[in-house]
PDB file of N, CA and C in Angstrom:
ATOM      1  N   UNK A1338      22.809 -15.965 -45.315  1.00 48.00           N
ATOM      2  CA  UNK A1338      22.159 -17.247 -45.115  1.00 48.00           C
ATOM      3  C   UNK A1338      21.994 -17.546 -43.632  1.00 48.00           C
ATOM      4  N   UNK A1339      20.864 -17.629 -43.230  1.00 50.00           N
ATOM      5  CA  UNK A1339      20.760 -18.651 -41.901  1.00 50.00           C
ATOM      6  C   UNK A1339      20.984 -19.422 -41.443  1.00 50.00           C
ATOM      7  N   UNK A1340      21.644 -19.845 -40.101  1.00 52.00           N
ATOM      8  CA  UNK A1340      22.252 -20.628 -39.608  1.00 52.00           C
ATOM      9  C   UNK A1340      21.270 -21.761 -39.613  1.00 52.00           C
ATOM     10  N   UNK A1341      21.877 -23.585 -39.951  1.00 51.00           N
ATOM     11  CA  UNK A1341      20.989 -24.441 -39.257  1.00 51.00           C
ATOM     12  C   UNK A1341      20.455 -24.782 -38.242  1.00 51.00           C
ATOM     13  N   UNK A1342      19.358 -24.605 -37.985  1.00 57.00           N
ATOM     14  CA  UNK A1342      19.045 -24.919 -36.659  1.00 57.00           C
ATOM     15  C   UNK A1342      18.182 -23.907 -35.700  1.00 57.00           C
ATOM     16  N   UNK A1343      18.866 -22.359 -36.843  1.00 63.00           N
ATOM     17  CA  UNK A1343      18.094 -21.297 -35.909  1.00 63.00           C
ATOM     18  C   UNK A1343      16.709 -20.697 -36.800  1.00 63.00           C
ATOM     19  N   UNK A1344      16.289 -20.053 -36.205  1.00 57.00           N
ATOM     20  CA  UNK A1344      14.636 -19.478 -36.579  1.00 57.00           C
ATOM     21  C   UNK A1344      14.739 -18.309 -37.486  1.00 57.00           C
ATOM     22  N   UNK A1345      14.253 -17.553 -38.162  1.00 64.00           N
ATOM     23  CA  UNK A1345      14.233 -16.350 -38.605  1.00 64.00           C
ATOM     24  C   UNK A1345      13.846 -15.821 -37.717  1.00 64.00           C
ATOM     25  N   UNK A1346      13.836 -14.884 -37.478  1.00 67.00           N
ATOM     26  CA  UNK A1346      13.395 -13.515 -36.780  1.00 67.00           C
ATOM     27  C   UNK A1346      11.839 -13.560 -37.369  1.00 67.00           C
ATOM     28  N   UNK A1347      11.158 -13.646 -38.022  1.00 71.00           N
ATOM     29  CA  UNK A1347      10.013 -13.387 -38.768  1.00 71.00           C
ATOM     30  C   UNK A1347       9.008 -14.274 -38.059  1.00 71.00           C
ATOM     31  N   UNK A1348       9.921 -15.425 -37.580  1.00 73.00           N
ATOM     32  CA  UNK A1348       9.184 -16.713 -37.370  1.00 73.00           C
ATOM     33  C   UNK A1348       9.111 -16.554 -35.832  1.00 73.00           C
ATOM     34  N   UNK A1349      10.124 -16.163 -34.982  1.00 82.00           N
ATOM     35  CA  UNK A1349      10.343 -16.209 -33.677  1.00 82.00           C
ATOM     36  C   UNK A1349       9.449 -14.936 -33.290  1.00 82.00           C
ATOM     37  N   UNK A1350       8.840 -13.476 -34.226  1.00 83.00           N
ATOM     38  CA  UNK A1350       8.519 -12.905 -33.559  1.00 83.00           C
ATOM     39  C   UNK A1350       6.479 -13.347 -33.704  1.00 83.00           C
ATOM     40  N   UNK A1351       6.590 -13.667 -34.998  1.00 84.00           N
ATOM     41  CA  UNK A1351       4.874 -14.583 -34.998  1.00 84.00           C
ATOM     42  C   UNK A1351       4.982 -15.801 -33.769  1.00 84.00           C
ATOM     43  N   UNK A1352       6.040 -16.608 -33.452  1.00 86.00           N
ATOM     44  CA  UNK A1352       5.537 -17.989 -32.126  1.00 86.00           C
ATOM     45  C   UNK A1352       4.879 -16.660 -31.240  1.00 86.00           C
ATOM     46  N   UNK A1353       6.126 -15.279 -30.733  1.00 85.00           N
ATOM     47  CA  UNK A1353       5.606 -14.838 -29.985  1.00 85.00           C
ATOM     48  C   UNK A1353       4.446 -14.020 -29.411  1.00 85.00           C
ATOM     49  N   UNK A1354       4.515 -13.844 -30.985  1.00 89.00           N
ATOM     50  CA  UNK A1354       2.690 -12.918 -30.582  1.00 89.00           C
ATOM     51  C   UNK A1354       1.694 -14.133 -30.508  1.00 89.00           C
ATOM     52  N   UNK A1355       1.972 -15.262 -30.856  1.00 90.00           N
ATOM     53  CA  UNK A1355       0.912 -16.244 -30.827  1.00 90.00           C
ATOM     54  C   UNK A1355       0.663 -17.115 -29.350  1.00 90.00           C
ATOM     55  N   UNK A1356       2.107 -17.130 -28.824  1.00 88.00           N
ATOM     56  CA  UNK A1356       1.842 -17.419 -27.466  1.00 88.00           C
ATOM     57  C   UNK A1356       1.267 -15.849 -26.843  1.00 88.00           C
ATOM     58  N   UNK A1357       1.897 -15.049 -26.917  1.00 89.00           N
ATOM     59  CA  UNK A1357       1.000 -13.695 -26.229  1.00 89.00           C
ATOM     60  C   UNK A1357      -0.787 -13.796 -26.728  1.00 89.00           C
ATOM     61  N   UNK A1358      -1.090 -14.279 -27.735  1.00 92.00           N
ATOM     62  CA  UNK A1358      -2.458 -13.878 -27.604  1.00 92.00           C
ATOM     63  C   UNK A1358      -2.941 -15.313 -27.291  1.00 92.00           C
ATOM     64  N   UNK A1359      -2.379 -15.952 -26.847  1.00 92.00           N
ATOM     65  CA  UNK A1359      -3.203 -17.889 -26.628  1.00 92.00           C
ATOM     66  C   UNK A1359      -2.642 -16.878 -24.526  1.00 92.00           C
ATOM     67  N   UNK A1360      -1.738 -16.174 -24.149  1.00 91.00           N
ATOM     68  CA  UNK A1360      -2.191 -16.120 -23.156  1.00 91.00           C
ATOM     69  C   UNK A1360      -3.379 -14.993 -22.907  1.00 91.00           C
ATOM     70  N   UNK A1361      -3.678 -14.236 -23.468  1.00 92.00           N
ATOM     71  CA  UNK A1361      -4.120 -13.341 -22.946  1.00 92.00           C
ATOM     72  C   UNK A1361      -6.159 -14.025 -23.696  1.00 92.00           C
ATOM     73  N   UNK A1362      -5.876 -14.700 -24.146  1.00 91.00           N
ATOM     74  CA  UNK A1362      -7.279 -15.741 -24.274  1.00 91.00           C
ATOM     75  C   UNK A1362      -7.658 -16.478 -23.094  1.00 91.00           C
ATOM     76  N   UNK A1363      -6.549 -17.063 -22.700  1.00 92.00           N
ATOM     77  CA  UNK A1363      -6.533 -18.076 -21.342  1.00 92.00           C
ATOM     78  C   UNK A1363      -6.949 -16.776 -20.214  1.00 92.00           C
ATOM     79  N   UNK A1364      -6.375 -15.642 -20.220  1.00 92.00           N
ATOM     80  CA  UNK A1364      -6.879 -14.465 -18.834  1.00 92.00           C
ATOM     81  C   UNK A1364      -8.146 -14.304 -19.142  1.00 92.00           C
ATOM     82  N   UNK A1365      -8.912 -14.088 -20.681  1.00 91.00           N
ATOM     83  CA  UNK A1365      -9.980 -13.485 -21.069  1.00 91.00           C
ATOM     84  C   UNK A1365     -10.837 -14.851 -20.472  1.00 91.00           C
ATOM     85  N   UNK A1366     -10.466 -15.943 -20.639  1.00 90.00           N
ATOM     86  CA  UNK A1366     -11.407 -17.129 -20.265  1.00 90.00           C
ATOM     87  C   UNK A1366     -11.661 -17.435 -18.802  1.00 90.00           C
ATOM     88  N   UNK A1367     -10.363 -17.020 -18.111  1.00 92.00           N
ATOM     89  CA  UNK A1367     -10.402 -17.152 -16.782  1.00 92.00           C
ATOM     90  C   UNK A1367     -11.495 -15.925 -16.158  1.00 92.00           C
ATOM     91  N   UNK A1368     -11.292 -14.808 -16.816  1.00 92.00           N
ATOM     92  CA  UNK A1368     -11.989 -13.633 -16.265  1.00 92.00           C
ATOM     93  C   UNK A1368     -13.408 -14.062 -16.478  1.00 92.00           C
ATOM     94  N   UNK A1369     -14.055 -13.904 -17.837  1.00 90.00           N
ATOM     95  CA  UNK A1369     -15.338 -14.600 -17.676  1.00 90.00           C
ATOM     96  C   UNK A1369     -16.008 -15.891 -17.479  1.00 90.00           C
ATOM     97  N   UNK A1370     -15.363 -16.854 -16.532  1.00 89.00           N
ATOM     98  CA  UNK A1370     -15.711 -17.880 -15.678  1.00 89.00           C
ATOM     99  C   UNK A1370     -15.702 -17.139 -14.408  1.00 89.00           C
ATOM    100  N   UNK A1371     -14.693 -16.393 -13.520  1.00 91.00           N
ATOM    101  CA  UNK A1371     -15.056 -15.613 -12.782  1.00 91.00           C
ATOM    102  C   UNK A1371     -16.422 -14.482 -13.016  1.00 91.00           C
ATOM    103  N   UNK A1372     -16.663 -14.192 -13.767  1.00 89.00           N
ATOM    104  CA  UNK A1372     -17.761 -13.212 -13.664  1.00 89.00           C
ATOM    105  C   UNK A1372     -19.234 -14.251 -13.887  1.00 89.00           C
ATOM    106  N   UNK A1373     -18.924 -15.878 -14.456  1.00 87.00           N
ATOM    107  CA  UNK A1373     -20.018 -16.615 -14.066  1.00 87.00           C
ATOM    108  C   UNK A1373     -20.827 -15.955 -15.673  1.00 87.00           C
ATOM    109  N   UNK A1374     -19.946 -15.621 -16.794  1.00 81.00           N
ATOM    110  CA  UNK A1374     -20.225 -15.517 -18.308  1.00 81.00           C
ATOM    111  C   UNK A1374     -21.009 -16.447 -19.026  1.00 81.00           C
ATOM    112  N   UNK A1375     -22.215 -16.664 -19.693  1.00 72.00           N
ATOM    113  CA  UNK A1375     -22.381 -17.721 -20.409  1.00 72.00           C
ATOM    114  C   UNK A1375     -21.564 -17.993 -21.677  1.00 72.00           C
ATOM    115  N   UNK A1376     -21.104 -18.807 -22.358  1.00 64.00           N
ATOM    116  CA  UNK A1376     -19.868 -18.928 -23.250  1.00 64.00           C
ATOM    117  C   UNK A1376     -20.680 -18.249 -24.398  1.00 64.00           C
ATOM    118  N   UNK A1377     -21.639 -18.498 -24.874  1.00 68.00           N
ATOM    119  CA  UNK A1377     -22.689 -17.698 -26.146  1.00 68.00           C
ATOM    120  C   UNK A1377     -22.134 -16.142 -26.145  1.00 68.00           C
ATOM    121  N   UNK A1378     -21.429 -15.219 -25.046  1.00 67.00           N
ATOM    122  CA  UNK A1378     -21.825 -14.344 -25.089  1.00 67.00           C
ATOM    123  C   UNK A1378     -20.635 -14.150 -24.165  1.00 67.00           C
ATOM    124  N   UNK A1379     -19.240 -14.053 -24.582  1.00 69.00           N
ATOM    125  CA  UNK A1379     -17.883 -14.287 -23.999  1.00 69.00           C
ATOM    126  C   UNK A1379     -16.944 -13.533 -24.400  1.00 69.00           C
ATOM    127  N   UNK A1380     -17.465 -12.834 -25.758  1.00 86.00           N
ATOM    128  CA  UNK A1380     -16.424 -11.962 -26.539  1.00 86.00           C
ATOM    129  C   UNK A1380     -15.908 -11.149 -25.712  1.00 86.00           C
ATOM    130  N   UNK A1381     -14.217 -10.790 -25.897  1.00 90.00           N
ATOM    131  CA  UNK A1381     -13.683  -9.711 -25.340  1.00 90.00           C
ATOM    132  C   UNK A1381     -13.897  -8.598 -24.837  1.00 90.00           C
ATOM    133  N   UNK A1382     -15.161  -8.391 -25.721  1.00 91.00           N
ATOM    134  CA  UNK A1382     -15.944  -6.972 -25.469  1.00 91.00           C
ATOM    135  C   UNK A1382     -16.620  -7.315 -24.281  1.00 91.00           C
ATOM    136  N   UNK A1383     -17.645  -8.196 -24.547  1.00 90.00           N
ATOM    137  CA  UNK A1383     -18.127  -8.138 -23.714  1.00 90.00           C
ATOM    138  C   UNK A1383     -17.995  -8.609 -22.422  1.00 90.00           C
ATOM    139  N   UNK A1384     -17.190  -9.154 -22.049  1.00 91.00           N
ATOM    140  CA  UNK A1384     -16.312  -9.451 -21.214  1.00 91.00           C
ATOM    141  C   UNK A1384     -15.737  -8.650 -20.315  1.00 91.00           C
ATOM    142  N   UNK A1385     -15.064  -8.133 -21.145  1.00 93.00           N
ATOM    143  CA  UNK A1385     -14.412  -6.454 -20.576  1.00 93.00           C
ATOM    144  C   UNK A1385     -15.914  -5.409 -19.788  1.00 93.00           C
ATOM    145  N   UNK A1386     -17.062  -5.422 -20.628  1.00 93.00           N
ATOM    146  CA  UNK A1386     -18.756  -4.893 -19.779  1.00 93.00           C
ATOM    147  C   UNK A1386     -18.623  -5.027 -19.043  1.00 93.00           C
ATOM    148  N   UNK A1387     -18.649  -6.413 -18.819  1.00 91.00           N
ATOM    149  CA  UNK A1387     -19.182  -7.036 -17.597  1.00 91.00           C
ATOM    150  C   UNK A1387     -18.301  -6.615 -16.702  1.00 91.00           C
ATOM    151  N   UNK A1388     -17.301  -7.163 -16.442  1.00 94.00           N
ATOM    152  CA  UNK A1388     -16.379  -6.594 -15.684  1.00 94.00           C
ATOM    153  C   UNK A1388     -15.933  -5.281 -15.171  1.00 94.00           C
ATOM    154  N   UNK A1389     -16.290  -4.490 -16.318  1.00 96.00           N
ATOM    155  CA  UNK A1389     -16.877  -2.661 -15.892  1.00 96.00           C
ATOM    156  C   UNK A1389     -17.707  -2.893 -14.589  1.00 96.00           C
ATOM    157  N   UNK A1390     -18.879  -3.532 -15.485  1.00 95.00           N
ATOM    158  CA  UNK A1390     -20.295  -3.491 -14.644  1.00 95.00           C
ATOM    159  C   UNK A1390     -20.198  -3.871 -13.349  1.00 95.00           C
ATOM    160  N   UNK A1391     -19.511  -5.454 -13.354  1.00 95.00           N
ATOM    161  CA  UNK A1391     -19.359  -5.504 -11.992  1.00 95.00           C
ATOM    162  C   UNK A1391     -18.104  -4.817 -10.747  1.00 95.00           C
ATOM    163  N   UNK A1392     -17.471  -3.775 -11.134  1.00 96.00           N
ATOM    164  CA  UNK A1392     -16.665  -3.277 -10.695  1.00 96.00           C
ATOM    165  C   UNK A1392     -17.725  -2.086 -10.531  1.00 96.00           C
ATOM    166  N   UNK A1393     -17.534  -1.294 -11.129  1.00 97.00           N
ATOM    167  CA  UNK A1393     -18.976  -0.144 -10.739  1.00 97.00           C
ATOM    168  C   UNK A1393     -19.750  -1.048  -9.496  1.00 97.00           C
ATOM    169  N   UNK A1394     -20.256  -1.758  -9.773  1.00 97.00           N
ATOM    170  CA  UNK A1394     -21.182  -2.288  -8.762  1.00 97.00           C
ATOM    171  C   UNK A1394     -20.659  -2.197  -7.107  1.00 97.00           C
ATOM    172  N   UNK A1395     -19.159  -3.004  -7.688  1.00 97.00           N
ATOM    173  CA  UNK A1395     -18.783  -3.398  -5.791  1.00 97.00           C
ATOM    174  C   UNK A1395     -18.232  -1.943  -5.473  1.00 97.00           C
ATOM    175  N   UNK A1396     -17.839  -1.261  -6.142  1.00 97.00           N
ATOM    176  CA  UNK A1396     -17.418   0.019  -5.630  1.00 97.00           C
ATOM    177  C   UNK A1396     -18.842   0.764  -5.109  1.00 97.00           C
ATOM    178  N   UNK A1397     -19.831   0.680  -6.068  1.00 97.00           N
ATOM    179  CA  UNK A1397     -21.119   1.365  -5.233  1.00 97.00           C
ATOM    180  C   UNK A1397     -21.656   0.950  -3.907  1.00 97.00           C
ATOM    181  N   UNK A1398     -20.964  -0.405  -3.649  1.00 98.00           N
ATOM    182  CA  UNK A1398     -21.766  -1.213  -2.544  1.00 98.00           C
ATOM    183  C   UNK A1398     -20.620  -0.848  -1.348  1.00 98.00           C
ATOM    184  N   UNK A1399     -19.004  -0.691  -1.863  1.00 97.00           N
ATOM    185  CA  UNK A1399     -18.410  -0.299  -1.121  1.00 97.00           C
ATOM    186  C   UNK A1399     -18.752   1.378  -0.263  1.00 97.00           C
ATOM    187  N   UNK A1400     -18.976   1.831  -1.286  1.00 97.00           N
ATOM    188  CA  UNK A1400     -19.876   3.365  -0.836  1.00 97.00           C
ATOM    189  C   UNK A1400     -20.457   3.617   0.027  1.00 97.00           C
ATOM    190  N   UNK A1401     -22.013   2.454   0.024  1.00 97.00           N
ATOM    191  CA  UNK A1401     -22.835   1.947   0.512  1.00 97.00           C
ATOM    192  C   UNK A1401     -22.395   1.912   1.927  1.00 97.00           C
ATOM    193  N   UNK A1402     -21.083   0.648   2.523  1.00 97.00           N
ATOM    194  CA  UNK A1402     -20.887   0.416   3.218  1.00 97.00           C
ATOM    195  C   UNK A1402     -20.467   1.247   4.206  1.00 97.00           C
ATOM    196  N   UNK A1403     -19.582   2.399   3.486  1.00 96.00           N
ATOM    197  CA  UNK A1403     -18.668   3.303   3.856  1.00 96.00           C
ATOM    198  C   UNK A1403     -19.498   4.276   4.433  1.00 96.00           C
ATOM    199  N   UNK A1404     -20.979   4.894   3.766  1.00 95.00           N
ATOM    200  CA  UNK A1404     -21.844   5.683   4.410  1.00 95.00           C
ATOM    201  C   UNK A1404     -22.381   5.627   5.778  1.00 95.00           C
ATOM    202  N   UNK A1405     -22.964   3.405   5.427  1.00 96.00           N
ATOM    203  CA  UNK A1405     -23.491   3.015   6.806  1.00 96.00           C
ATOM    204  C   UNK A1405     -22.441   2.999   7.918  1.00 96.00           C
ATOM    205  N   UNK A1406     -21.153   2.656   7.791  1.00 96.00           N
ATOM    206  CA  UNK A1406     -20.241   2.482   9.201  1.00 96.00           C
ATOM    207  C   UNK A1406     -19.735   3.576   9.467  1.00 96.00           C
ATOM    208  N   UNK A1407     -19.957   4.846   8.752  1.00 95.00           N
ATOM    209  CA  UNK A1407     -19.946   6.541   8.880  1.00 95.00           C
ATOM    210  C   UNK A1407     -21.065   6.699  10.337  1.00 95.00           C
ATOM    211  N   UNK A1408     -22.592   6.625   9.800  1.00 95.00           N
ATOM    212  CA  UNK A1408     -23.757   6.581  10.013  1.00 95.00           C
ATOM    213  C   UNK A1408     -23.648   5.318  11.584  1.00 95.00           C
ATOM    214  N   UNK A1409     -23.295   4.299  11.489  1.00 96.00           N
ATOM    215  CA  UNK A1409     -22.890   3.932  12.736  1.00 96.00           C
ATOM    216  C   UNK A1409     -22.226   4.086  13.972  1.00 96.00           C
ATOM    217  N   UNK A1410     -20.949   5.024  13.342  1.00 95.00           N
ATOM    218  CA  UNK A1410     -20.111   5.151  14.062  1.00 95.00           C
ATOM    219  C   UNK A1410     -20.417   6.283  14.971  1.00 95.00           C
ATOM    220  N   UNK A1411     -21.657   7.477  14.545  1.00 95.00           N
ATOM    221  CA  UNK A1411     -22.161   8.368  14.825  1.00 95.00           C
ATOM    222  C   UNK A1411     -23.133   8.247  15.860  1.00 95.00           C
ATOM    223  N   UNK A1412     -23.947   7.133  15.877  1.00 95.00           N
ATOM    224  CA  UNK A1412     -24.768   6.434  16.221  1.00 95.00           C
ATOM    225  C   UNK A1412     -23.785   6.147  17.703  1.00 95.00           C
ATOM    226  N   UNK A1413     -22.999   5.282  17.314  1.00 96.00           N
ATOM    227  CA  UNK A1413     -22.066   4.291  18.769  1.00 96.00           C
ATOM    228  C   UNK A1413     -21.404   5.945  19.393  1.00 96.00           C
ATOM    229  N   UNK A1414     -20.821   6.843  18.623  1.00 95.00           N
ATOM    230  CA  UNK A1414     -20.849   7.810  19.313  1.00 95.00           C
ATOM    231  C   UNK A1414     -21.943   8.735  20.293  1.00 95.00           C
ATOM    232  N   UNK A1415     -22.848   8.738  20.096  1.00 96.00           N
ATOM    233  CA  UNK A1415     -24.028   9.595  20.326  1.00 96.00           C
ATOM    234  C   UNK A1415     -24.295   8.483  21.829  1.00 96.00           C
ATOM    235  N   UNK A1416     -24.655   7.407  21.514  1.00 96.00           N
ATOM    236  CA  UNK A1416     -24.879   6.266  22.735  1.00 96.00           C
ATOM    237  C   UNK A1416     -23.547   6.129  23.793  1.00 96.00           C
ATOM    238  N   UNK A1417     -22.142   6.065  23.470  1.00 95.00           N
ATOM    239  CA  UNK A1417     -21.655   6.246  24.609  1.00 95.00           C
ATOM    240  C   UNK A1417     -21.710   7.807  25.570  1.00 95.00           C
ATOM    241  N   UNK A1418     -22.218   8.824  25.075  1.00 95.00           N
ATOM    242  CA  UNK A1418     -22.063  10.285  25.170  1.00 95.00           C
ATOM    243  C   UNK A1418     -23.072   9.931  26.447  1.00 95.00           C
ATOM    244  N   UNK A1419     -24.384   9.446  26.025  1.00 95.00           N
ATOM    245  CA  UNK A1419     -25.899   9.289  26.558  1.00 95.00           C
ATOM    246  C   UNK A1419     -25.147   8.607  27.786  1.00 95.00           C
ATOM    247  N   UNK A1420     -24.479   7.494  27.338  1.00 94.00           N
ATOM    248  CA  UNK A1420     -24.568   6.138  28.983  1.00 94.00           C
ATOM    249  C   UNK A1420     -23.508   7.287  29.887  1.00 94.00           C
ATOM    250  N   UNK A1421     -22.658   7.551  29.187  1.00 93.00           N
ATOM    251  CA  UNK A1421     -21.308   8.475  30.609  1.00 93.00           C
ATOM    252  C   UNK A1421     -22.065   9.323  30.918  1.00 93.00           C
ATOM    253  N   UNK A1422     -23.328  10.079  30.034  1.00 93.00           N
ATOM    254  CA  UNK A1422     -24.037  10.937  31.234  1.00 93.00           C
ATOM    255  C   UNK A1422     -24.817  10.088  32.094  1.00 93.00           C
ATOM    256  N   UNK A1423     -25.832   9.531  32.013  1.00 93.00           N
ATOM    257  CA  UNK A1423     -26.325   8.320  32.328  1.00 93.00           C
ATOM    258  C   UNK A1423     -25.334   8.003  33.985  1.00 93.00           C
ATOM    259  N   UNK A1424     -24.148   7.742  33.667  1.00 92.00           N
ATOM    260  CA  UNK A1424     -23.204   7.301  34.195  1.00 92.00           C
ATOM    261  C   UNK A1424     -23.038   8.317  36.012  1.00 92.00           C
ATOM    262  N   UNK A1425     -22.870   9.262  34.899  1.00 90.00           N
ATOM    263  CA  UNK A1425     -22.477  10.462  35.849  1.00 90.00           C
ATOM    264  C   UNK A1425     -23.905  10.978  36.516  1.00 90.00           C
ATOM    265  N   UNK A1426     -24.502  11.016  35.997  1.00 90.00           N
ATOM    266  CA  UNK A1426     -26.229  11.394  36.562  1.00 90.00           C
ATOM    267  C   UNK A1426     -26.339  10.110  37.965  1.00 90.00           C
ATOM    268  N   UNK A1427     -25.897   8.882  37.464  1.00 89.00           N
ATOM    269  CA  UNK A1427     -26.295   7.406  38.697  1.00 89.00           C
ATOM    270  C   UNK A1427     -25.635   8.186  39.605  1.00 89.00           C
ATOM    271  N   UNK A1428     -24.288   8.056  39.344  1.00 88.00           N
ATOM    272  CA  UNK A1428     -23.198   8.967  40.846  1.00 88.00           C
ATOM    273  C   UNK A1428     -23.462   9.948  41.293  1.00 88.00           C
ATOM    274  N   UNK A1429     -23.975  10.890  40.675  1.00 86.00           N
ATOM    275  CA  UNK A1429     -24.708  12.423  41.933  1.00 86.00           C
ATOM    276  C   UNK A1429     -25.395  12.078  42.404  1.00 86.00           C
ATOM    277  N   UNK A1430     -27.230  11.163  41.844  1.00 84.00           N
ATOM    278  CA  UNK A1430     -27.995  10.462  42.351  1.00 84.00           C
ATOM    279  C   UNK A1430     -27.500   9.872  43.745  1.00 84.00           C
ATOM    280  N   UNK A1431     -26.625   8.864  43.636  1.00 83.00           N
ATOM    281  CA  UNK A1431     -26.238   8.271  44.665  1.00 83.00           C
ATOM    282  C   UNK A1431     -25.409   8.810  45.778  1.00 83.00           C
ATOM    283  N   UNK A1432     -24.301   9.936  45.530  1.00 82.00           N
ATOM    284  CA  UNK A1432     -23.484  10.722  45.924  1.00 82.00           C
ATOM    285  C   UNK A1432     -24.980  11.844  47.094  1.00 82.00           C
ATOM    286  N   UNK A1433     -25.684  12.068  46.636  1.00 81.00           N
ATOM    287  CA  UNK A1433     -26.626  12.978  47.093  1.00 81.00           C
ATOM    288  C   UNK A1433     -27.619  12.187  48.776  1.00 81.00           C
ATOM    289  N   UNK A1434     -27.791  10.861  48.079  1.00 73.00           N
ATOM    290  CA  UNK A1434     -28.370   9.837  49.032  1.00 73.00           C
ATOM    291  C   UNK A1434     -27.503   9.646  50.095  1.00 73.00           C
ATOM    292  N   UNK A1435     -26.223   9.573  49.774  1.00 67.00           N
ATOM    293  CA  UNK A1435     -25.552   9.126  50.705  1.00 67.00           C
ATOM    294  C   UNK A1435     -25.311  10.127  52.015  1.00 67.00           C
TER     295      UNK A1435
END
C-alpha cells in the first residue's frame, strides 16, 4: 500500500515527461519566433527545416566571408610588397641625386 501523501511512481514519471515535453514546446516556440516562423506552419518538423536551412545558409555566407578576407589579405599583401619597393626605389632615386 502507498504511503499518504506520496505519488505512485506511474504518476511522478507521466508529471515528468509532461513537464519535459511542455519544455521542449516552449524551446520549439522560442526557436521558431527566432527564425521569424509564421505560426500556420510551426510544426516541429518544420521548424527543425528551417533551422537546417538557415544554418546551411550562415555557414555558406561564413565561407563566403572566409574566401573574401583570404582574397583580401592577398591583395593587402601584394600592395605592401609594391609601396616597400616603391619605398626603396624613392631612396636610391634620392640617394643617387644627392
Amino acid at each position: 500500500m502507498p504511503r499518504k501523501g506520496k505519488v505512485p511512481k506511474r504518476i511522478n514519471k507521466a508529471v515528468r515527461e509532461r513537464i519535459i515535453c511542455e519544455h521542449l514546446n516552449e524551446l520549439f516556440i522560442e526557436l521558431a519566433n527566432s527564425l521569424e516562423l509564421n505560426q500556420q506552419n510551426s510544426g516541429r518538423v518544420s521548424v527543425l527545416c528551417e533551422a537546417t536551412q538557415f544554418l546551411k545558409d550562415v555557414f555558406g555566407q561564413i565561407e563566403s566571408l572566409i574566401n573574401g578576407h583570404t582574397c583580401l589579405l592577398s591583395d593587402s599583401n601584394y600592395v605592401t610588397t609594391e609601396t616597400n619597393d616603391l619605398q626603396g626605389r624613392n631612396i636610391s632615386a634620392r640617394d643617387r641625386d644627392i
